[in-house]
Short mmCIF file of C-alpha atoms in Angstrom, two decimals:
data_model
loop_
_atom_site.label_atom_id
_atom_site.label_comp_id
_atom_site.label_asym_id
_atom_site.label_seq_id
_atom_site.Cartn_x
_atom_site.Cartn_y
_atom_site.Cartn_z
CA MET A 829 14.58 0.67 9.18
CA ALA A 830 16.01 -2.35 10.99
CA LEU A 831 13.95 -5.53 10.75
CA LYS A 832 14.57 -8.73 12.69
CA ALA A 833 12.73 -12.05 12.46
CA GLY A 834 13.36 -15.07 14.67
CA ILE A 835 13.19 -18.68 13.47
CA VAL A 836 11.63 -20.85 16.18
CA GLY A 837 10.42 -24.43 16.53
CA LEU A 838 11.01 -27.67 18.37
CA PRO A 839 14.44 -29.31 18.00
CA ASN A 840 15.05 -31.20 14.74
CA VAL A 841 12.30 -29.60 12.63
CA GLY A 842 14.65 -28.00 10.08
CA LYS A 843 15.19 -24.54 11.60
CA SER A 844 18.95 -24.43 11.15
CA THR A 845 18.82 -25.95 7.67
CA LEU A 846 16.39 -23.21 6.65
CA PHE A 847 18.51 -20.56 8.32
CA ASN A 848 21.58 -21.73 6.41
CA CYS A 849 19.66 -21.38 3.15
CA LEU A 850 18.47 -17.89 4.02
CA SER A 851 21.70 -16.52 5.33
CA SER A 852 25.34 -16.35 4.43
CA ALA A 853 26.00 -17.36 8.04
CA LYS A 854 26.15 -21.11 8.67
CA ALA A 855 24.49 -22.50 11.79
CA GLN A 856 25.44 -26.02 12.87
CA ALA A 857 22.84 -28.52 11.63
CA ALA A 858 22.80 -31.98 13.18
CA ASN A 859 20.41 -34.74 14.14
CA PHE A 860 20.09 -34.15 17.87
CA PRO A 861 18.26 -31.69 20.15
CA PHE A 862 19.91 -28.40 21.17
CA CYS A 863 22.32 -28.50 18.26
CA THR A 864 21.83 -24.72 18.06
CA ILE A 865 22.92 -23.51 21.50
CA ASP A 866 23.53 -19.84 20.74
CA ALA A 867 21.26 -17.58 18.72
CA GLN A 868 22.80 -17.36 15.26
CA MET A 869 22.40 -14.10 13.35
CA GLY A 870 22.39 -13.71 9.59
CA GLN A 871 21.36 -11.01 7.13
CA ILE A 872 19.31 -11.75 4.04
CA THR A 873 18.47 -9.58 1.06
CA VAL A 874 14.88 -8.90 0.06
CA PRO A 875 14.39 -10.09 -3.55
CA ASP A 876 13.31 -7.22 -5.80
CA GLU A 877 13.73 -7.55 -9.55
CA ARG A 878 12.83 -3.87 -9.96
CA LEU A 879 16.30 -2.88 -8.75
CA ASN A 880 17.96 -4.93 -11.51
CA LYS A 881 15.65 -3.48 -14.17
CA LEU A 882 16.48 0.06 -13.09
CA ALA A 883 20.19 -0.74 -12.97
CA GLU A 884 20.07 -1.88 -16.61
CA LEU A 885 18.91 1.64 -17.52
CA ILE A 886 20.99 3.73 -15.10
CA HIS A 887 24.24 1.68 -14.82
CA PRO A 888 24.86 2.70 -11.19
CA ASP A 889 28.07 2.08 -9.27
CA ARG A 890 26.21 -0.29 -6.97
CA ILE A 891 22.82 -1.86 -6.20
CA VAL A 892 21.72 -1.90 -2.55
CA PRO A 893 18.68 -4.10 -1.81
CA ALA A 894 16.66 -4.00 1.40
CA THR A 895 17.76 -6.46 4.07
CA CYS A 896 16.29 -8.39 6.98
CA ASP A 897 18.13 -9.86 9.98
CA ILE A 898 17.28 -13.49 10.74
CA VAL A 899 17.95 -15.10 14.12
CA ASP A 900 18.09 -18.87 14.48
CA ILE A 901 17.02 -19.55 18.07
CA ALA A 902 17.66 -22.73 20.07
CA GLY A 903 14.88 -25.34 19.87
CA LEU A 904 12.14 -25.05 22.49
CA VAL A 905 10.81 -27.90 24.65
CA LYS A 906 7.99 -28.34 27.15
CA GLY A 907 8.67 -26.34 30.30
CA ALA A 908 10.71 -23.64 28.58
CA SER A 909 8.66 -20.94 30.31
CA LYS A 910 10.01 -22.37 33.59
CA GLY A 911 13.57 -22.60 32.31
CA GLU A 912 13.58 -26.18 30.98
CA GLY A 913 16.06 -26.99 28.23
CA LEU A 914 17.40 -23.69 26.92
CA GLY A 915 14.09 -21.95 27.58
CA ASN A 916 15.21 -18.78 29.32
CA GLN A 917 17.74 -18.02 26.60
CA PHE A 918 15.18 -18.82 23.90
CA LEU A 919 12.58 -16.50 25.41
CA GLY A 920 15.10 -13.70 25.81
CA ASN A 921 16.17 -13.92 22.16
CA ILE A 922 12.64 -14.06 20.78
CA ARG A 923 11.58 -10.95 22.71
CA GLU A 924 13.94 -8.86 20.57
CA THR A 925 12.39 -9.83 17.21
CA ASP A 926 9.72 -8.08 15.11
CA ALA A 927 8.19 -11.29 13.78
CA ILE A 928 8.33 -15.03 14.39
CA ILE A 929 9.05 -17.62 11.71
CA HIS A 930 7.62 -20.79 13.27
CA VAL A 931 9.02 -23.87 11.52
CA LEU A 932 6.91 -27.01 11.78
CA ARG A 933 8.04 -30.47 10.77
CA CYS A 934 5.61 -31.70 8.12
CA PHE A 935 7.65 -34.60 6.72
CA ASP A 936 8.07 -38.24 7.72
CA ASN A 937 11.61 -39.57 7.99
CA ASP A 938 12.54 -42.39 10.37
CA ASN A 939 16.21 -41.39 10.15
CA ILE A 940 15.62 -37.98 11.75
CA VAL A 941 14.73 -38.12 15.43
CA HIS A 942 11.64 -36.23 16.62
CA VAL A 943 11.96 -34.92 20.16
CA ASP A 944 8.44 -36.19 21.01
CA GLY A 945 8.72 -39.47 19.12
CA SER A 946 6.25 -38.87 16.27
CA VAL A 947 5.43 -36.35 13.54
CA ASN A 948 2.49 -34.15 14.55
CA PRO A 949 2.95 -30.48 13.56
CA VAL A 950 -0.27 -29.31 15.24
CA ARG A 951 0.87 -30.78 18.57
CA ASP A 952 4.33 -29.23 18.06
CA LYS A 953 2.76 -25.83 17.38
CA GLU A 954 0.66 -26.06 20.53
CA ILE A 955 3.72 -26.89 22.65
CA ILE A 956 5.46 -23.68 21.64
CA ASP A 957 2.25 -21.64 21.79
CA LEU A 958 1.62 -22.80 25.36
CA GLU A 959 5.14 -22.03 26.55
CA LEU A 960 4.99 -18.52 25.12
CA GLN A 961 1.49 -18.01 26.51
CA PHE A 962 2.62 -19.14 29.98
CA LYS A 963 5.43 -16.62 29.89
CA ASP A 964 3.11 -13.84 28.71
CA LEU A 965 0.57 -14.70 31.43
CA GLU A 966 3.32 -14.39 34.01
CA THR A 967 4.25 -10.97 32.59
CA VAL A 968 0.61 -9.80 32.58
CA GLU A 969 -0.13 -11.00 36.12
CA ASN A 970 2.97 -9.29 37.49
CA ARG A 971 1.96 -6.05 35.78
CA ILE A 972 -1.61 -6.32 37.11
CA LYS A 973 -0.24 -6.45 40.66
CA ARG A 974 1.53 -3.14 40.06
CA VAL A 975 -1.37 -1.16 38.60
CA GLU A 976 -4.48 -2.74 40.16
CA LYS A 977 -4.60 -0.55 43.27
CA GLN A 978 -4.07 2.66 41.29
CA ALA A 979 -6.70 1.61 38.79
CA ARG A 980 -9.38 0.72 41.33
CA VAL A 981 -9.00 3.25 44.14
CA GLY A 982 -6.42 5.80 43.02
CA GLY A 983 -8.46 7.49 40.32
CA ASP A 984 -5.59 7.21 37.85
CA LYS A 985 -7.21 7.12 34.40
CA GLN A 986 -4.07 5.84 32.67
CA ALA A 987 -3.71 3.07 35.25
CA LYS A 988 -7.38 2.14 34.74
CA LEU A 989 -6.87 1.96 30.99
CA GLU A 990 -3.77 -0.20 31.37
CA TYR A 991 -5.58 -2.44 33.86
CA ASP A 992 -8.42 -3.01 31.39
CA VAL A 993 -5.93 -3.91 28.64
CA LEU A 994 -4.13 -6.32 30.97
CA MET A 995 -7.37 -8.02 31.98
CA LYS A 996 -8.28 -8.58 28.33
CA PHE A 997 -4.91 -10.22 27.76
CA LYS A 998 -5.25 -12.28 30.95
CA GLU A 999 -8.65 -13.61 29.88
CA ALA A 1000 -7.35 -14.62 26.45
CA LEU A 1001 -4.14 -16.21 27.73
CA GLU A 1002 -5.96 -18.21 30.39
CA ALA A 1003 -8.23 -19.51 27.62
CA GLY A 1004 -5.18 -20.77 25.71
CA LYS A 1005 -5.25 -17.96 23.14
CA SER A 1006 -2.29 -15.85 22.05
CA ALA A 1007 -2.12 -12.12 22.76
CA ARG A 1008 -2.32 -11.33 19.03
CA THR A 1009 -5.95 -12.55 19.00
CA VAL A 1010 -7.08 -9.75 21.34
CA GLU A 1011 -8.61 -6.70 19.65
CA PHE A 1012 -8.79 -3.18 21.08
CA ASP A 1013 -11.13 -0.27 20.39
CA THR A 1014 -8.88 2.78 20.78
CA GLU A 1015 -5.39 3.91 19.77
CA ASP A 1016 -4.51 4.42 23.46
CA GLU A 1017 -5.30 0.78 24.20
CA VAL A 1018 -3.28 -0.34 21.18
CA MET A 1019 -0.28 1.69 22.36
CA ILE A 1020 -0.45 0.25 25.89
CA ALA A 1021 -0.73 -3.27 24.49
CA LYS A 1022 2.23 -2.69 22.20
CA ASN A 1023 4.42 -1.41 25.02
CA LEU A 1024 3.92 -4.63 26.99
CA PHE A 1025 6.07 -6.46 24.39
CA LEU A 1026 4.24 -9.74 24.87
CA LEU A 1027 5.79 -12.71 23.09
CA THR A 1028 2.51 -13.96 21.61
CA SER A 1029 1.57 -10.53 20.30
CA LYS A 1030 4.22 -10.80 17.59
CA PRO A 1031 3.02 -11.63 14.06
CA VAL A 1032 3.72 -15.23 13.04
CA LEU A 1033 4.58 -16.88 9.75
CA TYR A 1034 4.15 -20.65 9.90
CA VAL A 1035 6.62 -22.50 7.69
CA CYS A 1036 5.61 -26.07 6.93
CA ASN A 1037 8.84 -27.94 6.24
CA VAL A 1038 7.94 -30.78 3.87
CA ASP A 1039 9.79 -33.45 1.87
CA ASP A 1040 10.87 -32.56 -1.66
CA THR A 1041 7.94 -34.37 -3.30
CA SER A 1042 5.48 -32.16 -1.39
CA ALA A 1043 7.24 -28.83 -1.97
CA ALA A 1044 4.80 -27.70 -4.67
CA THR A 1045 1.59 -29.26 -3.38
CA GLY A 1046 1.82 -29.74 0.39
CA ASN A 1047 0.57 -32.84 2.22
CA LYS A 1048 -1.78 -34.02 4.98
CA HIS A 1049 0.40 -32.45 7.70
CA VAL A 1050 0.20 -29.05 5.97
CA GLU A 1051 -3.57 -29.26 5.72
CA ALA A 1052 -3.80 -30.07 9.45
CA VAL A 1053 -1.74 -26.97 10.26
CA ARG A 1054 -3.80 -24.82 7.90
CA GLU A 1055 -6.98 -25.89 9.70
CA ALA A 1056 -5.42 -25.29 13.14
CA ILE A 1057 -4.40 -21.67 12.39
CA LYS A 1058 -7.44 -20.55 10.39
CA ASP A 1059 -8.57 -18.12 13.12
CA GLU A 1060 -5.12 -16.80 14.04
CA ASN A 1061 -4.59 -13.99 11.53
CA ALA A 1062 -1.25 -15.62 10.64
CA GLU A 1063 0.33 -16.63 7.33
CA LEU A 1064 1.49 -20.05 6.16
CA ILE A 1065 3.92 -21.10 3.45
CA ILE A 1066 5.22 -24.49 2.34
CA ILE A 1067 8.97 -25.05 2.03
CA SER A 1068 11.25 -28.05 1.67
CA ALA A 1069 14.31 -26.94 3.63
CA GLN A 1070 16.39 -29.74 2.13
CA THR A 1071 15.37 -28.70 -1.39
CA GLU A 1072 16.32 -25.11 -0.55
CA ALA A 1073 19.70 -26.38 0.64
CA ASP A 1074 20.19 -28.15 -2.69
CA ILE A 1075 19.25 -24.96 -4.59
CA ALA A 1076 21.70 -22.93 -2.50
CA GLU A 1077 24.55 -25.19 -3.68
CA LEU A 1078 23.92 -24.40 -7.35
CA GLU A 1079 26.23 -21.81 -8.88
CA SER A 1080 24.27 -20.04 -11.60
CA TYR A 1081 20.85 -18.37 -11.74
CA GLU A 1082 19.96 -20.49 -14.78
CA GLU A 1083 20.72 -23.73 -12.92
CA LYS A 1084 18.55 -22.65 -10.01
CA GLN A 1085 15.64 -21.77 -12.30
CA MET A 1086 15.86 -25.13 -14.07
CA PHE A 1087 15.87 -26.90 -10.72
CA LEU A 1088 12.80 -24.96 -9.59
CA GLU A 1089 10.94 -25.73 -12.82
CA ASP A 1090 11.69 -29.43 -12.39
CA MET A 1091 10.18 -29.19 -8.89
CA GLY A 1092 7.07 -27.43 -10.22
CA LEU A 1093 7.97 -24.16 -8.44
CA LYS A 1094 8.03 -20.60 -9.83
CA GLU A 1095 10.43 -19.19 -7.24
CA SER A 1096 12.49 -20.48 -4.36
CA GLY A 1097 10.96 -21.02 -0.96
CA CYS A 1098 13.47 -18.60 0.53
CA ASP A 1099 12.28 -15.80 -1.76
CA ARG A 1100 8.66 -16.59 -0.94
CA LEU A 1101 9.46 -16.61 2.77
CA ILE A 1102 11.13 -13.20 2.71
CA LYS A 1103 8.23 -11.69 0.76
CA ALA A 1104 5.77 -13.27 3.22
CA ILE A 1105 7.60 -11.64 6.16
CA TYR A 1106 7.24 -8.25 4.46
CA SER A 1107 3.54 -8.86 3.88
CA LEU A 1108 3.08 -10.06 7.47
CA LEU A 1109 4.66 -6.89 8.87
CA ASN A 1110 2.85 -4.61 6.40
CA LEU A 1111 6.15 -3.46 4.89
CA GLN A 1112 6.88 -2.02 1.45
CA THR A 1113 9.87 -0.49 -0.32
CA TYR A 1114 10.52 2.72 -2.16
CA ILE A 1115 13.57 3.29 -4.34
CA THR A 1116 16.20 5.98 -4.78
CA ALA A 1117 17.89 5.79 -8.18
CA GLY A 1118 20.99 7.55 -9.47
CA VAL A 1119 24.40 6.92 -10.99
CA MET A 1120 25.97 6.35 -7.57
CA GLU A 1121 23.46 3.70 -6.48
CA VAL A 1122 20.05 2.17 -6.93
CA ARG A 1123 18.76 1.42 -3.44
CA ALA A 1124 15.61 0.00 -1.84
CA TRP A 1125 14.34 1.51 1.43
CA THR A 1126 11.88 -0.24 3.72
CA PHE A 1127 8.83 1.56 5.15
CA ARG A 1128 5.47 0.67 6.65
CA LYS A 1129 2.46 0.72 4.36
CA GLY A 1130 0.52 3.95 4.80
CA TRP A 1131 3.49 6.12 5.76
CA LYS A 1132 3.56 9.65 4.41
CA ALA A 1133 6.47 11.21 2.53
CA PRO A 1134 8.21 12.85 5.54
CA GLN A 1135 8.20 9.56 7.50
CA CYS A 1136 9.69 7.74 4.53
CA ALA A 1137 12.32 10.46 4.13
CA GLY A 1138 13.26 9.84 7.76
CA VAL A 1139 14.20 6.25 6.90
CA ILE A 1140 17.22 7.67 5.05
CA HIS A 1141 18.10 10.21 7.75
CA THR A 1142 16.18 11.92 10.54
CA ASP A 1143 17.23 15.30 9.12
CA PHE A 1144 15.32 14.49 5.92
CA GLU A 1145 12.11 14.16 7.94
CA LYS A 1146 12.73 17.20 10.15
CA GLY A 1147 13.50 19.51 7.25
CA PHE A 1148 11.18 17.95 4.68
CA ILE A 1149 10.08 20.37 1.92
CA ARG A 1150 8.74 18.15 -0.85
CA ALA A 1151 9.19 14.82 -2.62
CA GLU A 1152 9.74 14.31 -6.33
CA VAL A 1153 8.05 11.04 -7.27
CA ILE A 1154 8.34 8.84 -10.35
CA LYS A 1155 6.27 5.68 -10.68
CA TYR A 1156 8.38 2.61 -11.39
CA ASP A 1157 6.43 1.65 -14.52
CA ASP A 1158 6.85 5.17 -15.94
CA TYR A 1159 10.62 5.05 -15.38
CA ILE A 1160 10.85 1.70 -17.18
CA ASN A 1161 8.58 2.84 -20.02
CA TYR A 1162 10.42 6.12 -20.69
CA GLY A 1163 13.90 4.79 -19.95
CA SER A 1164 15.38 7.68 -17.94
CA GLU A 1165 14.58 10.33 -15.37
CA THR A 1166 15.02 13.06 -17.97
CA ALA A 1167 12.55 11.41 -20.35
CA VAL A 1168 10.03 10.97 -17.53
CA LYS A 1169 10.26 14.68 -16.66
CA GLU A 1170 9.87 15.71 -20.29
CA ALA A 1171 6.74 13.59 -20.54
CA GLY A 1172 5.32 15.30 -17.45
CA LYS A 1173 5.18 12.04 -15.52
CA MET A 1174 7.15 13.18 -12.47
CA SER A 1175 4.93 14.52 -9.66
CA VAL A 1176 5.87 16.88 -6.84
CA GLU A 1177 4.28 15.83 -3.56
CA GLY A 1178 3.94 17.45 -0.13
CA LYS A 1179 3.75 16.26 3.46
CA GLU A 1180 0.43 14.45 3.07
CA TYR A 1181 1.51 12.21 0.20
CA ILE A 1182 1.18 8.51 1.04
CA VAL A 1183 4.15 6.72 -0.46
CA GLN A 1184 3.39 3.67 -2.63
CA ASP A 1185 5.38 0.48 -3.04
CA GLY A 1186 7.94 0.92 -5.80
CA ASP A 1187 7.83 4.71 -5.88
CA ILE A 1188 11.13 6.22 -7.04
CA MET A 1189 11.72 9.11 -4.66
CA HIS A 1190 13.90 12.18 -4.44
CA PHE A 1191 13.49 14.27 -1.28
CA ARG A 1192 14.04 18.00 -0.98
CA PHE A 1193 14.76 19.17 2.55
CA ASN A 1194 16.28 22.03 4.51
CA VAL A 1195 17.98 21.75 7.91
#
């Protein structure tokens, strides 16, 4: 399944530096606003050591990890919802993403210009929040005008339900709250809300970009952000984009690990960020393993076997018969698919089986 996350933030907070670390694509990075004029697209791999472990046993022709598309979007400024700066383009690009990676400047450096003259990540966050909320409020109010008459006097139950959803959003947005803070009681309401594609309904990962000395511990700016988002149902991670850039320049895995250890880190910020996106979107991976390839497939937590089969091809879901499932730990312990079968550790599951993260799957289907 395709996954796209957009990197957003004010100009000069480290968005493009982070993007360059995450992606093989190279966005221009410079010390002035609007350096990134066009949305830059890159594809990153989802780190998963399980694929390498399986490959050591199977010796496949290739390893295919899961991937995520990352979009580096032009920096936002006050008034973007009205078209200021590159606002209209920004808002158009962000609407197409599944999740938002909101980069906040949490480092002091007099040599790097801040668009508002001082370092204050909470203020910066509120600027972008407000612009997105203004745009969502405009969307909601326009939609209310279309359905209000039907809802009130036309006797249209669907219109009444949509009107109620819109009014809940309107109340929250006018109070300075994002759409993602609104909760609904029924699946019908959730579906209507989802189909509005509001900008502030998207899940957010806040990335606090710190100096290298704060990469492992954070700093006062990080703590201020943590306090500001405590009621948002969002995630936060700490990254030094410049440190990640230095790591990206190293050639070998061993060199990178030594560098991380010296910094007091267990894994790179980029790896942590990608894993956090998966957690934020409630995503997991299952694996198909054979001599041709060992491959990771992305699915949403809670999906049943036929839905997961459909990730490979829609025909697999339509003609689903059963799934043969091996737990990852069993495969590693016994060393081969044959040995797992002989030990009676392979299960045969039907349409109601809920696939688990790391399951090694083989689907039987008929079309």
